[in-house]
Short mmCIF file of C-alpha atoms and ligand atoms in Angstrom, two decimals:
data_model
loop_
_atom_site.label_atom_id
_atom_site.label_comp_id
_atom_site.label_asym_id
_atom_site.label_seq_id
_atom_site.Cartn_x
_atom_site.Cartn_y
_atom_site.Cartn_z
CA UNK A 1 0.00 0.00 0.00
CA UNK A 2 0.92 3.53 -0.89
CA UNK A 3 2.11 6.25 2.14
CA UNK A 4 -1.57 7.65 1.24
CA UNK A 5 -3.79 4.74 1.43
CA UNK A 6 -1.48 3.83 4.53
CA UNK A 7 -2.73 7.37 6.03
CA UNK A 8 -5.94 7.20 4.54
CA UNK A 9 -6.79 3.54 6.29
CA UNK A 10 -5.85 5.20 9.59
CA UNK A 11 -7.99 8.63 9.32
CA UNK A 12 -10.64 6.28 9.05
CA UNK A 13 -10.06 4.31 12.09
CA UNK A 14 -9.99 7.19 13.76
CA UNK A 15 -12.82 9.26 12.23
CA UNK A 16 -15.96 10.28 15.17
CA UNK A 17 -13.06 9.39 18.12
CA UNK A 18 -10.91 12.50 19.75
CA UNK A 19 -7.83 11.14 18.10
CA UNK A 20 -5.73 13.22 15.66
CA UNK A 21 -2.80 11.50 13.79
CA UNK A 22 1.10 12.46 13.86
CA UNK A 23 2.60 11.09 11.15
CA UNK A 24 6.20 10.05 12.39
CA UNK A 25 8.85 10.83 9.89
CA UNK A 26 11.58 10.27 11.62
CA UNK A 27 14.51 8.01 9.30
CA UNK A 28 12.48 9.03 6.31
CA UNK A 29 13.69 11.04 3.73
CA UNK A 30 11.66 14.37 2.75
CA UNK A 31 9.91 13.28 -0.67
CA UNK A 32 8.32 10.50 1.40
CA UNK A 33 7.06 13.65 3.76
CA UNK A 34 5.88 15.48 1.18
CA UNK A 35 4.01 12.66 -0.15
CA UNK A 36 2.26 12.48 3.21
CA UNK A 37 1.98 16.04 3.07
CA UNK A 38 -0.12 15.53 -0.19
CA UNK A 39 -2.28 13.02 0.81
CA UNK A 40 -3.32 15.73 4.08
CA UNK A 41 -1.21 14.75 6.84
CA UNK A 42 -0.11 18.09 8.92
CA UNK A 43 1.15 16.96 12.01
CA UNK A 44 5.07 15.87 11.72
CA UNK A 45 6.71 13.64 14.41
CA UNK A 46 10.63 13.69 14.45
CA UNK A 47 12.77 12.71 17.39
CA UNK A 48 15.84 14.05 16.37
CA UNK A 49 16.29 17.99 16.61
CA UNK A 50 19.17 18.18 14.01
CA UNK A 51 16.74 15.93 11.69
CA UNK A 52 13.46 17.83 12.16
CA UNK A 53 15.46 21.24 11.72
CA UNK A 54 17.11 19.88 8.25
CA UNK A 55 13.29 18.75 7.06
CA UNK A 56 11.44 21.73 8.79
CA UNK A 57 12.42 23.83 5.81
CA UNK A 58 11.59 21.75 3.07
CA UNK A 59 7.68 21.12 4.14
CA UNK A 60 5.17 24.02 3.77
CA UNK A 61 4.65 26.26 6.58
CA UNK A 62 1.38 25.01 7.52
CA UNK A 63 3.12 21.71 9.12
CA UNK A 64 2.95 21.39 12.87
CA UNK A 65 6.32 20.18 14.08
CA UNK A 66 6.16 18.02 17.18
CA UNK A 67 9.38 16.69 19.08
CA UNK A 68 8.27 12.81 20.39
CA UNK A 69 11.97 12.33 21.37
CA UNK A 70 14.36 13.22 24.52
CA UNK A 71 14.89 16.69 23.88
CA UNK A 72 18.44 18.09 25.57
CA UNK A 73 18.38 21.23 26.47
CA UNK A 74 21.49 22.57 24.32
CA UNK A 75 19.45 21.82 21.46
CA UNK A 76 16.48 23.84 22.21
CA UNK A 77 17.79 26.67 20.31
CA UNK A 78 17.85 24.61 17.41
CA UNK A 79 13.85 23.97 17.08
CA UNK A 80 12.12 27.06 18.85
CA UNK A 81 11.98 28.93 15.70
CA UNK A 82 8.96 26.83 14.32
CA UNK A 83 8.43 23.94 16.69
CA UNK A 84 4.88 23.74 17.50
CA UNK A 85 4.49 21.32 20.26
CA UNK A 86 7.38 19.51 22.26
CA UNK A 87 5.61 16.12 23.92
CA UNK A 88 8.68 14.67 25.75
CA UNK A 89 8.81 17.04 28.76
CA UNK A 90 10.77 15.40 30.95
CA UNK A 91 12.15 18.49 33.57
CA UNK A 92 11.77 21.81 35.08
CA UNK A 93 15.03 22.66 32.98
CA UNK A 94 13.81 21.44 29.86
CA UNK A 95 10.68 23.49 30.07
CA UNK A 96 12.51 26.91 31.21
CA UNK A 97 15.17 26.21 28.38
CA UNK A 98 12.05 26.28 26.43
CA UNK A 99 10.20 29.44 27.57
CA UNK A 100 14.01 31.56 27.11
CA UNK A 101 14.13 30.04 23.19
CA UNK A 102 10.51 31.37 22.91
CA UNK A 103 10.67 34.12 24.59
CA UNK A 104 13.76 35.00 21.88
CA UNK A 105 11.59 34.12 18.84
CA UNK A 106 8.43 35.92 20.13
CA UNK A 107 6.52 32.86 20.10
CA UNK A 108 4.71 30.25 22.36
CA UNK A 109 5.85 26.53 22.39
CA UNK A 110 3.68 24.12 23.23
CA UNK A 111 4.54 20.98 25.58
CA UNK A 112 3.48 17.55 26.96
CA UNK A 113 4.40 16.24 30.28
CA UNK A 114 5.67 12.91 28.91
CA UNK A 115 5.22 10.36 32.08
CA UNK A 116 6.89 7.00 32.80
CA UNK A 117 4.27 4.24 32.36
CA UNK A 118 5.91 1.66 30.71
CA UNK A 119 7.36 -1.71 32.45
CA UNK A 120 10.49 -1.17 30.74
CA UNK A 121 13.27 0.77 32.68
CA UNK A 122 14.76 2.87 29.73
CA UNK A 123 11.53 4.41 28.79
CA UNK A 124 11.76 7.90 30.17
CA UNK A 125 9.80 10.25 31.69
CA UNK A 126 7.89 11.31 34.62
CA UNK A 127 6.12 10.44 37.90
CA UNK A 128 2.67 12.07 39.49
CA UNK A 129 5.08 14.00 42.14
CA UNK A 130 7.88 14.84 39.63
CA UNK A 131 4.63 16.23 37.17
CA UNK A 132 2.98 18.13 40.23
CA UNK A 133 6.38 19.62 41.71
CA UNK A 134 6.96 21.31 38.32
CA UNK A 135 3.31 22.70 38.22
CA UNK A 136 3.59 24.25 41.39
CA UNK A 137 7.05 25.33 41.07
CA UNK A 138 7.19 29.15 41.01
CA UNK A 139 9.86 29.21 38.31
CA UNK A 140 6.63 26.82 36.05
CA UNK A 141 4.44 29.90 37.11
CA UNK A 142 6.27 32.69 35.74
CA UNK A 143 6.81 31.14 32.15
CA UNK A 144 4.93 33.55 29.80
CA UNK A 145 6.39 31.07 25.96
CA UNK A 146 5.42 27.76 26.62
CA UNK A 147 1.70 26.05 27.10
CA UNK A 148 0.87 22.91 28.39
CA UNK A 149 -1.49 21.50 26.54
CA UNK A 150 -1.40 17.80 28.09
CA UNK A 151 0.57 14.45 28.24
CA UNK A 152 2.46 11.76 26.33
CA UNK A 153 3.31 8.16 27.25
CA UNK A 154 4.96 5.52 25.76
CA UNK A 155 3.85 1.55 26.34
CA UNK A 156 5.44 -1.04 26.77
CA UNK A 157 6.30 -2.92 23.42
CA UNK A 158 4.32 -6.34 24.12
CA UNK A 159 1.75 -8.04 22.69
CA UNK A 160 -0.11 -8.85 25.92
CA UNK A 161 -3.26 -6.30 25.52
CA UNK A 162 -4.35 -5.91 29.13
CA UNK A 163 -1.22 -5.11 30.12
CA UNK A 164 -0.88 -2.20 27.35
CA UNK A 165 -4.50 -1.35 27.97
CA UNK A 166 -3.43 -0.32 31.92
CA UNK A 167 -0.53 1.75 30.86
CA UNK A 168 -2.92 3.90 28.58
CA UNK A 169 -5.74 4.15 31.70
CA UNK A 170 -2.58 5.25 33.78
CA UNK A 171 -1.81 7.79 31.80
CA UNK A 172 -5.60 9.17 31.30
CA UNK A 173 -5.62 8.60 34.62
CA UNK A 174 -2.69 11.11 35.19
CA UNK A 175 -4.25 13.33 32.59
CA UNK A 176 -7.84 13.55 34.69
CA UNK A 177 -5.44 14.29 37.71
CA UNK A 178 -3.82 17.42 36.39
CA UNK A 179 -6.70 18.48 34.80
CA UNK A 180 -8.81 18.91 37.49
CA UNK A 181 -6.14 19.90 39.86
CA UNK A 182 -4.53 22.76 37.63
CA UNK A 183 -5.92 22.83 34.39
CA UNK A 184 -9.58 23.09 35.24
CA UNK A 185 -10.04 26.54 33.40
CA UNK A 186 -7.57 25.90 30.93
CA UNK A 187 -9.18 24.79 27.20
CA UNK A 188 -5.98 24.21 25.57
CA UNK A 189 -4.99 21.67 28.43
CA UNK A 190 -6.39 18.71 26.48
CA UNK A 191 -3.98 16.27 25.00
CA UNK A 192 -3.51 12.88 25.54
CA UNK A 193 -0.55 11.45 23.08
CA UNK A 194 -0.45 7.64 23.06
CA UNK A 195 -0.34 4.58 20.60
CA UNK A 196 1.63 3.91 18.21
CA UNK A 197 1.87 1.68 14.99
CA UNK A 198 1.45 -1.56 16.95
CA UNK A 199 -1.02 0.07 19.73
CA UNK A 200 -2.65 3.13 18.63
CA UNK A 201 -6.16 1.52 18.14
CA UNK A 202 -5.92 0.37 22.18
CA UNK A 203 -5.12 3.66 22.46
CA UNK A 204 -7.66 5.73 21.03
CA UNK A 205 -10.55 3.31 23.11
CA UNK A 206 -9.08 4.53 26.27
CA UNK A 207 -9.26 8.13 24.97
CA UNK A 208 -5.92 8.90 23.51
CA UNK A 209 -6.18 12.32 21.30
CA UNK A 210 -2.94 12.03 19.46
CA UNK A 211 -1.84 9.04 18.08
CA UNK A 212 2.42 8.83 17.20
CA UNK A 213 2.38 6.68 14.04
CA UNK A 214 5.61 5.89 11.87
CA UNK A 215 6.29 2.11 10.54
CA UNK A 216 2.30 1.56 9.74
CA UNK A 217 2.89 4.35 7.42
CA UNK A 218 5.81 4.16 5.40
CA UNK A 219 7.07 0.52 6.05
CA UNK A 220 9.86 -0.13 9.21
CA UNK A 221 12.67 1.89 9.44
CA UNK A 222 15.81 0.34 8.11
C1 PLP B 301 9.28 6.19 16.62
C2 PLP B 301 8.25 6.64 17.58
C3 PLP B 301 6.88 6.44 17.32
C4 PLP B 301 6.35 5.72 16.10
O1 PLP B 301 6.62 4.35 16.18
P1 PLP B 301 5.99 3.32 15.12
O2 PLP B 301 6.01 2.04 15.85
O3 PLP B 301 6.88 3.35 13.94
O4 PLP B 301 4.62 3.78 14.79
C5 PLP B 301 5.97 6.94 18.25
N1 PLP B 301 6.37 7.58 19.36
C6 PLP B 301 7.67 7.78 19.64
C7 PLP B 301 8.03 8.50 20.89
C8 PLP B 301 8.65 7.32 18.77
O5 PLP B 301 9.94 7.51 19.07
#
């Protein structure tokens, strides 16, 4: 199948849920973006800031950039000219790295609190207390360039169902938390970024509103 009807199979399977679809592009070169592009896809994953910043240029302005990988805070500088949302918040530093970069470029960055609910130990990312102890942090309060609009997680890779099905209710579970708790007047607090190729229909049943898919659309990465 064709990068479109790949895409086009998948806007279907989500069509009447709350999921949206970022088309990861990460490995791939840019005619195989554009031909995405064509067939209507307009939010980019990459996970690699020298990548994304090489490719950013070559896709029409209208493409919303999102950074799904460990983002280090030297390389900030690199993305805030166009980067819309950044999902793999994983510190205080990270996120005030991000407001300064902002801040520079006149603009507002989105992020995601990415949080830890995977078995696996290498899978980054945060705990409730880590998540709440940035929220309440004063330096989190004075940050006029970035906007949290939600959270990210990452499953573990496995093909036993219930147990992939928990780590997506964690996560909306963590979600519901900081949404009532901080975001309760806040609209654009509303994101819930999980599933992938192998998962993202599990995901979008438990309520997942962006799903991260790469190797359903253009084939595994070599
Ligand atoms: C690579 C990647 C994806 C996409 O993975 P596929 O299995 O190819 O769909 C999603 N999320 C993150 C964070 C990734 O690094």
């Amino acid at each position: 199948m064709s990068i479109a009807e790949n895409i086009a199979a998948i806007e279907q399977t989500l069509h009447g849920t709350a999921a949206r679809l970022v088309v990861v592009t990460k490995t791939h070169p840019v005619e195989r973006l554009r031909e995405a592009y064509v067939a209507g896809a307009r939010l980019f994953g990459e996970n690699r800031v020298q990548e994304m910043a090489a490719k950013q240029p070559e896709l029409p302005a209208d493409v919303e950039w999102h950074q799904i990988g460990q983002l280090q805070t030297n390389k900030v500088k690199y993305l805030a000219a166009f980067v819309h949302t950044v999902q793999s918040v994983d510190s205080l530093r990270l996120l005030l790295e991000l407001d300064k970069q902002a801040a520079r470029h006149q603009r507002t960055i989105n992020g995601l609190l990415q949080f830890h609910i995977a078995q696996e130990e290498t899978k980054t990312g945060l705990n409730l207390d880590e998540a709440e102890a940035i929220l309440q942090s004063a330096d989190y309060q004075r940050m006029q360039h970035v906007r949290l609009t939600g959270v990210m997680g990452i499953a573990t890779h496995s093909p036993d169902e219930t147990l992939v099905r928990a780590e997506f209710q964690q996560l909306r579970h963590y979600f519901d938390k900081l949404k009532r708790t901080y975001f309760a007047q806040d609209e654009s607090f509303r994101e819930i970024s999980m599933g992938m190729s192998a998962d993202y229909q599990l995901a979008v049943a438990e309520g997942s509103t962006l799903v991260r898919v790469g190797s359903a659309i253009f084939g595994s990465r070599s």
